Amino acid sequence: MNDLRDALIRAKRGDELSFAILYRAVQPGLLRYLRALVADDAEDVAADTWLQIARDIGGFHGGGDALRCWIATVGRHRAMDHLRRMRRRPVSVAVADGETPSAEDAADRALTSVGTDAALAMITALPRDQAEAVLLRVVMGLDAPAAGRVLGKRAGAVRTAAYRGLRRLADHLTHSDTPVTWTLPLDTGGTPARSTTLKDIG
Amino acid sequence: MNPSHRYGLDRAVAEQLLAGRPAWPSTADPRLLGLLAAAAAPARKAELAGEGAVVDAFRCHHPSPAVFPEPLPLPRSRLAGPLPVRLAAAATLGVAGVGVAAFAGTLPGPGPVYETPGSPHPPETSSVTPRRKPAPSLLDLCTAWLAQPPGERNSTSAFAALATAAGGADRVNAYCTSLAGVPSAPGPESPAVAPAGPGNTGRTAGGSGRD
């Protein structure tokens, strides 16, 4: 995205504040994507990814979109290396029934919410090519050609996989007891002071 | 029913959702919109826990850029991009009669969700508060600048460099209080032009302006 362009230019010159801006912009999506590949090891793989980005960003050429594509590519390679070392296959996380809160009555039910982790778990439970396509598009913010570059596929194949993924998600939502609303989760690990601020915002 | 149009989801609609630009209103299931918005929600604090180590590593590879060659950008940080906001807006407003309106009350807006507790900062300056140790040279300059009597600050040699780094002379105070981790109270942006009104003598006013 173009919003990263200025920070990228300055980070390449060695400005660490700008590098921190890039980290904050891209890391959440990277972590959520990697979690679909390596589950609880996603933090470690993401850290390895950023070490490489920090080392090589001076020689990087491209804008904000290309940066996201590059970071996703590095992250995916790191995840695959990690899986090879661990000699296991990418994770497939089943959606736990318990993640859907049970509503006490119809009125409460309309306000029941499920957050980011449950949403990601549902996407991760898709067949892997669909999960990766959806996550790279929705969470990493890549377009279809860029996601294709990350995955080594054509853009059309990524579109098809993501489309099938969305249909499967819609099917799951329709036939499951999933609540109507989803909440954009505010950080539940925040301090009391922060909670107050959020209430003020809300 | 044609399977490809079940759930109001054909390829064109799917592409809109994936690109974060759902139609208004969207034919897609609002629950799906909500799910995607939740998946792309802004950063949670725990997701950024590794920032210090990553920036330390960056510093090792890019030693001591003492003063930024151009004004520091400090753009508004959109951690997960505008996607969740757009999806959420569509989920909230695009479909009537479904309880997705609860969504709206939880939306934090386009800015970041997290914030460093105890260090408020002027929103017009930046939505990014440096949370880890900044470059020593700039921190040192800020510390020295903040230690000066308010009336003399802007004649110091550090001021020009700090004004460059902060993106303007009127941003130096906010920049330095943010860098130095000093909780900044609402007050004049620039101590040098702090009004010396009744009961507000210069020295005292400046002293309160930088705490």
PDB file of C-alpha atoms in Angstrom, chain A residues 1 3 6-7 10-21 23-29 31-32 35 43 46-47 50-51 53-58 68 110-111 114-120 122-123 133-135 137-139 141-144 156 158-176 178-191 193-194 197-198 201-202, chain B residues 3-7 9-11 13-15 17-19 29-55 57-59 61-62 65 68-88 98-103 105-109 112-118 127-136 138 175 179:
ATOM      1  CA  MET A   1       0.000   0.000   0.000  1.00  0.00           C
ATOM      2  CA  ASP A   3       0.799   4.366   2.976  1.00  0.00           C
ATOM      3  CA  ASP A   6       7.489   6.998   2.845  1.00  0.00           C
ATOM      4  CA  ALA A   7       8.315   4.756   5.768  1.00  0.00           C
ATOM      5  CA  ARG A  10      13.353   6.129   5.175  1.00  0.00           C
ATOM      6  CA  ALA A  11      13.786   2.637   6.564  1.00  0.00           C
ATOM      7  CA  LYS A  12      16.029   1.840   3.635  1.00  0.00           C
ATOM      8  CA  ARG A  13      18.186   4.780   4.717  1.00  0.00           C
ATOM      9  CA  GLY A  14      18.459   3.313   8.161  1.00  0.00           C
ATOM     10  CA  ASP A  15      15.706   5.160  10.003  1.00  0.00           C
ATOM     11  CA  GLU A  16      14.609   2.758  12.685  1.00  0.00           C
ATOM     12  CA  LEU A  17      11.412   4.625  13.552  1.00  0.00           C
ATOM     13  CA  SER A  18      10.280   4.134   9.994  1.00  0.00           C
ATOM     14  CA  PHE A  19      11.232   0.491  10.153  1.00  0.00           C
ATOM     15  CA  ALA A  20       9.090   0.169  13.267  1.00  0.00           C
ATOM     16  CA  ILE A  21       6.196   1.693  11.306  1.00  0.00           C
ATOM     17  CA  TYR A  23       6.743  -3.665  11.323  1.00  0.00           C
ATOM     18  CA  ARG A  24       3.560  -2.486  12.948  1.00  0.00           C
ATOM     19  CA  ALA A  25       1.787  -2.299   9.607  1.00  0.00           C
ATOM     20  CA  VAL A  26       2.752  -5.720   8.307  1.00  0.00           C
ATOM     21  CA  GLN A  27       3.486  -7.903  11.321  1.00  0.00           C
ATOM     22  CA  PRO A  28      -0.128  -8.564  12.399  1.00  0.00           C
ATOM     23  CA  GLY A  29      -1.072  -9.908   8.984  1.00  0.00           C
ATOM     24  CA  LEU A  31       1.641 -13.473  12.048  1.00  0.00           C
ATOM     25  CA  ARG A  32      -1.941 -14.426  11.227  1.00  0.00           C
ATOM     26  CA  ARG A  35      -0.230 -19.210  12.117  1.00  0.00           C
ATOM     27  CA  GLU A  43       5.903 -15.969  16.433  1.00  0.00           C
ATOM     28  CA  ALA A  46       7.788 -14.241  12.052  1.00  0.00           C
ATOM     29  CA  ALA A  47      10.780 -13.110  14.106  1.00  0.00           C
ATOM     30  CA  TRP A  50      11.842  -9.860  10.249  1.00  0.00           C
ATOM     31  CA  LEU A  51      15.501 -10.470  10.985  1.00  0.00           C
ATOM     32  CA  ILE A  53      13.908  -8.155   6.333  1.00  0.00           C
ATOM     33  CA  ALA A  54      15.936  -5.939   8.682  1.00  0.00           C
ATOM     34  CA  ARG A  55      19.132  -7.223   7.149  1.00  0.00           C
ATOM     35  CA  ASP A  56      18.126  -6.967   3.496  1.00  0.00           C
ATOM     36  CA  ILE A  57      15.756  -4.023   3.311  1.00  0.00           C
ATOM     37  CA  GLY A  58      18.497  -1.677   2.177  1.00  0.00           C
ATOM     38  CA  ARG A  68       4.104  -6.833   1.658  1.00  0.00           C
ATOM     39  CA  ALA A 110     -27.937 -11.118  18.089  1.00  0.00           C
ATOM     40  CA  LEU A 111     -25.200  -9.495  20.098  1.00  0.00           C
ATOM     41  CA  VAL A 114     -16.700 -13.943  18.010  1.00  0.00           C
ATOM     42  CA  GLY A 115     -13.352 -12.434  17.477  1.00  0.00           C
ATOM     43  CA  THR A 116     -10.281 -12.571  15.350  1.00  0.00           C
ATOM     44  CA  ASP A 117      -8.920 -15.853  16.631  1.00  0.00           C
ATOM     45  CA  ALA A 118     -12.098 -17.745  15.842  1.00  0.00           C
ATOM     46  CA  ALA A 119     -12.321 -16.132  12.424  1.00  0.00           C
ATOM     47  CA  LEU A 120      -8.731 -17.102  11.678  1.00  0.00           C
ATOM     48  CA  MET A 122     -12.244 -20.992  10.520  1.00  0.00           C
ATOM     49  CA  ILE A 123     -10.111 -19.818   7.616  1.00  0.00           C
ATOM     50  CA  ALA A 133      -5.177 -17.675  -0.768  1.00  0.00           C
ATOM     51  CA  VAL A 134      -7.789 -16.122   1.512  1.00  0.00           C
ATOM     52  CA  LEU A 135      -5.268 -15.084   4.144  1.00  0.00           C
ATOM     53  CA  ARG A 137      -5.617 -11.542   0.161  1.00  0.00           C
ATOM     54  CA  VAL A 138      -7.590 -10.540   3.233  1.00  0.00           C
ATOM     55  CA  VAL A 139      -5.011 -10.462   6.011  1.00  0.00           C
ATOM     56  CA  GLY A 141      -3.587  -7.241   1.832  1.00  0.00           C
ATOM     57  CA  LEU A 142      -2.113  -8.657  -1.376  1.00  0.00           C
ATOM     58  CA  ASP A 143      -3.854  -8.625  -4.716  1.00  0.00           C
ATOM     59  CA  ALA A 144      -4.258 -11.857  -6.662  1.00  0.00           C
ATOM     60  CA  GLY A 156      -6.188 -17.038 -11.731  1.00  0.00           C
ATOM     61  CA  VAL A 158      -5.253 -17.862  -6.515  1.00  0.00           C
ATOM     62  CA  ARG A 159      -8.593 -16.247  -7.371  1.00  0.00           C
ATOM     63  CA  THR A 160     -10.215 -19.627  -7.787  1.00  0.00           C
ATOM     64  CA  ALA A 161      -8.787 -20.987  -4.559  1.00  0.00           C
ATOM     65  CA  ALA A 162      -9.830 -17.899  -2.618  1.00  0.00           C
ATOM     66  CA  TYR A 163     -13.288 -17.959  -4.160  1.00  0.00           C
ATOM     67  CA  ARG A 164     -13.774 -21.574  -3.194  1.00  0.00           C
ATOM     68  CA  GLY A 165     -12.543 -20.757   0.243  1.00  0.00           C
ATOM     69  CA  LEU A 166     -15.081 -17.990   0.688  1.00  0.00           C
ATOM     70  CA  ARG A 167     -17.882 -20.245  -0.525  1.00  0.00           C
ATOM     71  CA  ARG A 168     -16.847 -22.910   1.915  1.00  0.00           C
ATOM     72  CA  LEU A 169     -16.763 -20.366   4.711  1.00  0.00           C
ATOM     73  CA  ALA A 170     -20.224 -19.124   3.759  1.00  0.00           C
ATOM     74  CA  ASP A 171     -21.436 -22.692   3.684  1.00  0.00           C
ATOM     75  CA  HIS A 172     -19.975 -23.322   7.108  1.00  0.00           C
ATOM     76  CA  LEU A 173     -21.566 -20.182   8.502  1.00  0.00           C
ATOM     77  CA  THR A 174     -24.933 -21.117   7.061  1.00  0.00           C
ATOM     78  CA  HIS A 175     -24.992 -24.651   8.370  1.00  0.00           C
ATOM     79  CA  SER A 176     -23.377 -24.111  11.692  1.00  0.00           C
ATOM     80  CA  THR A 178     -22.273 -19.496  14.199  1.00  0.00           C
ATOM     81  CA  PRO A 179     -23.527 -16.231  15.582  1.00  0.00           C
ATOM     82  CA  VAL A 180     -24.628 -13.386  13.424  1.00  0.00           C
ATOM     83  CA  THR A 181     -22.157 -10.806  14.589  1.00  0.00           C
ATOM     84  CA  TRP A 182     -18.443 -10.763  14.764  1.00  0.00           C
ATOM     85  CA  THR A 183     -16.520  -8.398  16.887  1.00  0.00           C
ATOM     86  CA  LEU A 184     -13.362  -6.668  15.935  1.00  0.00           C
ATOM     87  CA  PRO A 185     -11.604  -7.652  19.090  1.00  0.00           C
ATOM     88  CA  LEU A 186     -10.071  -4.925  21.121  1.00  0.00           C
ATOM     89  CA  ASP A 187      -7.023  -6.104  22.917  1.00  0.00           C
ATOM     90  CA  THR A 188      -8.214  -8.081  25.882  1.00  0.00           C
ATOM     91  CA  GLY A 189      -4.707  -8.132  27.289  1.00  0.00           C
ATOM     92  CA  GLY A 190      -4.624  -4.405  27.728  1.00  0.00           C
ATOM     93  CA  THR A 191      -4.102  -2.547  30.915  1.00  0.00           C
ATOM     94  CA  ALA A 193      -5.983   2.317  31.676  1.00  0.00           C
ATOM     95  CA  ARG A 194      -6.236   1.155  28.120  1.00  0.00           C
ATOM     96  CA  THR A 197      -9.687   4.516  26.795  1.00  0.00           C
ATOM     97  CA  LEU A 198     -11.417   1.948  24.667  1.00  0.00           C
ATOM     98  CA  ILE A 201     -13.839   5.519  22.232  1.00  0.00           C
ATOM     99  CA  GLY A 202     -16.723   3.091  22.057  1.00  0.00           C
TER     100      GLY A 202
ATOM    101  CA  PRO B   3     -24.228 -23.182  -6.665  1.00  0.00           C
ATOM    102  CA  SER B   4     -21.980 -20.337  -7.759  1.00  0.00           C
ATOM    103  CA  HIS B   5     -24.547 -17.823  -6.607  1.00  0.00           C
ATOM    104  CA  ARG B   6     -25.425 -19.439  -3.376  1.00  0.00           C
ATOM    105  CA  TYR B   7     -24.955 -17.073  -0.448  1.00  0.00           C
ATOM    106  CA  LEU B   9     -21.418 -14.974  -3.649  1.00  0.00           C
ATOM    107  CA  ASP B  10     -20.312 -15.097  -7.242  1.00  0.00           C
ATOM    108  CA  ARG B  11     -16.781 -14.511  -8.354  1.00  0.00           C
ATOM    109  CA  VAL B  13     -18.583 -10.426  -5.214  1.00  0.00           C
ATOM    110  CA  ALA B  14     -15.842 -12.683  -3.863  1.00  0.00           C
ATOM    111  CA  GLU B  15     -13.200 -10.506  -5.478  1.00  0.00           C
ATOM    112  CA  LEU B  17     -14.575  -9.083  -0.452  1.00  0.00           C
ATOM    113  CA  LEU B  18     -11.031 -10.321  -0.944  1.00  0.00           C
ATOM    114  CA  ALA B  19      -9.881  -6.886  -2.048  1.00  0.00           C
ATOM    115  CA  ASP B  29     -23.790 -13.082   3.753  1.00  0.00           C
ATOM    116  CA  PRO B  30     -23.155 -10.428   6.417  1.00  0.00           C
ATOM    117  CA  ARG B  31     -21.673 -13.118   8.612  1.00  0.00           C
ATOM    118  CA  LEU B  32     -19.030 -13.715   5.997  1.00  0.00           C
ATOM    119  CA  LEU B  33     -18.295 -10.002   5.834  1.00  0.00           C
ATOM    120  CA  GLY B  34     -18.005  -9.985   9.576  1.00  0.00           C
ATOM    121  CA  LEU B  35     -15.743 -13.009   9.621  1.00  0.00           C
ATOM    122  CA  LEU B  36     -13.342 -11.439   7.132  1.00  0.00           C
ATOM    123  CA  ALA B  37     -13.369  -8.164   9.009  1.00  0.00           C
ATOM    124  CA  ALA B  38     -12.586  -9.965  12.251  1.00  0.00           C
ATOM    125  CA  ALA B  39      -9.751 -11.865  10.569  1.00  0.00           C
ATOM    126  CA  ALA B  40      -8.252  -8.609   9.298  1.00  0.00           C
ATOM    127  CA  ALA B  41      -8.899  -6.628  12.466  1.00  0.00           C
ATOM    128  CA  PRO B  42      -6.240  -4.146  13.576  1.00  0.00           C
ATOM    129  CA  ALA B  43      -3.230  -5.310  15.502  1.00  0.00           C
ATOM    130  CA  ARG B  44      -3.510  -6.626  18.992  1.00  0.00           C
ATOM    131  CA  LYS B  45      -0.763  -5.691  21.383  1.00  0.00           C
ATOM    132  CA  ALA B  46       0.534  -9.229  21.746  1.00  0.00           C
ATOM    133  CA  GLU B  47       1.037  -9.453  18.013  1.00  0.00           C
ATOM    134  CA  LEU B  48       3.585  -6.652  18.176  1.00  0.00           C
ATOM    135  CA  ALA B  49       5.473  -7.997  21.157  1.00  0.00           C
ATOM    136  CA  GLY B  50       8.577  -8.731  19.103  1.00  0.00           C
ATOM    137  CA  GLU B  51       9.033  -5.181  17.904  1.00  0.00           C
ATOM    138  CA  GLY B  52      11.891  -4.348  20.249  1.00  0.00           C
ATOM    139  CA  ALA B  53      14.016  -7.286  19.177  1.00  0.00           C
ATOM    140  CA  VAL B  54      13.310  -6.687  15.511  1.00  0.00           C
ATOM    141  CA  VAL B  55      14.218  -3.007  15.717  1.00  0.00           C
ATOM    142  CA  ALA B  57      18.320  -6.194  14.817  1.00  0.00           C
ATOM    143  CA  PHE B  58      17.578  -3.460  12.322  1.00  0.00           C
ATOM    144  CA  ARG B  59      19.856  -1.117  14.253  1.00  0.00           C
ATOM    145  CA  HIS B  61      22.422  -3.636  10.271  1.00  0.00           C
ATOM    146  CA  HIS B  62      21.966   0.120   9.942  1.00  0.00           C
ATOM    147  CA  PRO B  65      21.764   7.384  11.323  1.00  0.00           C
ATOM    148  CA  PHE B  68      17.304  12.030   9.460  1.00  0.00           C
ATOM    149  CA  PRO B  69      18.032  13.626   6.120  1.00  0.00           C
ATOM    150  CA  GLU B  70      14.421  14.711   5.741  1.00  0.00           C
ATOM    151  CA  PRO B  71      11.568  15.342   8.121  1.00  0.00           C
ATOM    152  CA  LEU B  72      10.453  12.179   9.818  1.00  0.00           C
ATOM    153  CA  PRO B  73       7.287  10.934   8.127  1.00  0.00           C
ATOM    154  CA  LEU B  74       5.324   9.738  11.130  1.00  0.00           C
ATOM    155  CA  PRO B  75       2.323   8.787   9.018  1.00  0.00           C
ATOM    156  CA  ARG B  76      -0.845   7.605  10.596  1.00  0.00           C
ATOM    157  CA  SER B  77      -0.392   3.937  11.152  1.00  0.00           C
ATOM    158  CA  ARG B  78      -3.068   1.701   9.726  1.00  0.00           C
ATOM    159  CA  LEU B  79      -1.981  -1.526  11.200  1.00  0.00           C
ATOM    160  CA  ALA B  80      -4.054  -3.890   9.202  1.00  0.00           C
ATOM    161  CA  GLY B  81      -4.918  -1.374   6.549  1.00  0.00           C
ATOM    162  CA  PRO B  82      -8.343   0.011   5.895  1.00  0.00           C
ATOM    163  CA  LEU B  83      -9.695  -3.388   4.959  1.00  0.00           C
ATOM    164  CA  PRO B  84     -11.333  -4.306   8.250  1.00  0.00           C
ATOM    165  CA  VAL B  85     -12.969  -0.937   8.456  1.00  0.00           C
ATOM    166  CA  ARG B  86     -14.407  -1.171   4.999  1.00  0.00           C
ATOM    167  CA  LEU B  87     -15.567  -4.720   5.520  1.00  0.00           C
ATOM    168  CA  ALA B  88     -17.062  -3.841   8.826  1.00  0.00           C
ATOM    169  CA  VAL B  98     -29.391  -8.458  10.795  1.00  0.00           C
ATOM    170  CA  GLY B  99     -27.712  -7.872  14.070  1.00  0.00           C
ATOM    171  CA  VAL B 100     -24.451  -6.808  12.609  1.00  0.00           C
ATOM    172  CA  ALA B 101     -24.944  -3.323  13.925  1.00  0.00           C
ATOM    173  CA  ALA B 102     -23.211  -4.471  17.068  1.00  0.00           C
ATOM    174  CA  PHE B 103     -20.140  -4.357  14.939  1.00  0.00           C
ATOM    175  CA  GLY B 105     -19.791  -0.046  18.418  1.00  0.00           C
ATOM    176  CA  THR B 106     -16.644  -2.096  18.507  1.00  0.00           C
ATOM    177  CA  LEU B 107     -14.910  -0.454  15.622  1.00  0.00           C
ATOM    178  CA  PRO B 108     -11.836   1.361  16.772  1.00  0.00           C
ATOM    179  CA  GLY B 109     -11.645   3.515  13.670  1.00  0.00           C
ATOM    180  CA  PRO B 112      -4.257   1.487  15.713  1.00  0.00           C
ATOM    181  CA  VAL B 113      -5.990  -0.415  18.441  1.00  0.00           C
ATOM    182  CA  TYR B 114      -3.074  -0.676  20.727  1.00  0.00           C
ATOM    183  CA  GLU B 115      -1.428   2.187  22.472  1.00  0.00           C
ATOM    184  CA  THR B 116       1.380   2.501  24.906  1.00  0.00           C
ATOM    185  CA  PRO B 117      -0.249   2.896  28.283  1.00  0.00           C
ATOM    186  CA  GLY B 118       0.591   6.055  30.074  1.00  0.00           C
ATOM    187  CA  SER B 127      -0.320   7.743  15.907  1.00  0.00           C
ATOM    188  CA  VAL B 128       2.933   5.927  16.462  1.00  0.00           C
ATOM    189  CA  THR B 129       4.593   6.306  19.798  1.00  0.00           C
ATOM    190  CA  PRO B 130       8.136   5.010  19.899  1.00  0.00           C
ATOM    191  CA  ARG B 131       7.949   2.139  22.338  1.00  0.00           C
ATOM    192  CA  ARG B 132      11.517   1.019  22.203  1.00  0.00           C
ATOM    193  CA  LYS B 133      14.765   2.813  22.678  1.00  0.00           C
ATOM    194  CA  PRO B 134      15.276   5.322  19.887  1.00  0.00           C
ATOM    195  CA  ALA B 135      18.563   6.108  18.235  1.00  0.00           C
ATOM    196  CA  PRO B 136      20.856   7.281  21.028  1.00  0.00           C
ATOM    197  CA  LEU B 138      18.292  11.695  18.878  1.00  0.00           C
ATOM    198  CA  TYR B 175       8.462  14.444  19.354  1.00  0.00           C
ATOM    199  CA  LEU B 179      10.919   9.754  22.314  1.00  0.00           C
TER     200      LEU B 179
END
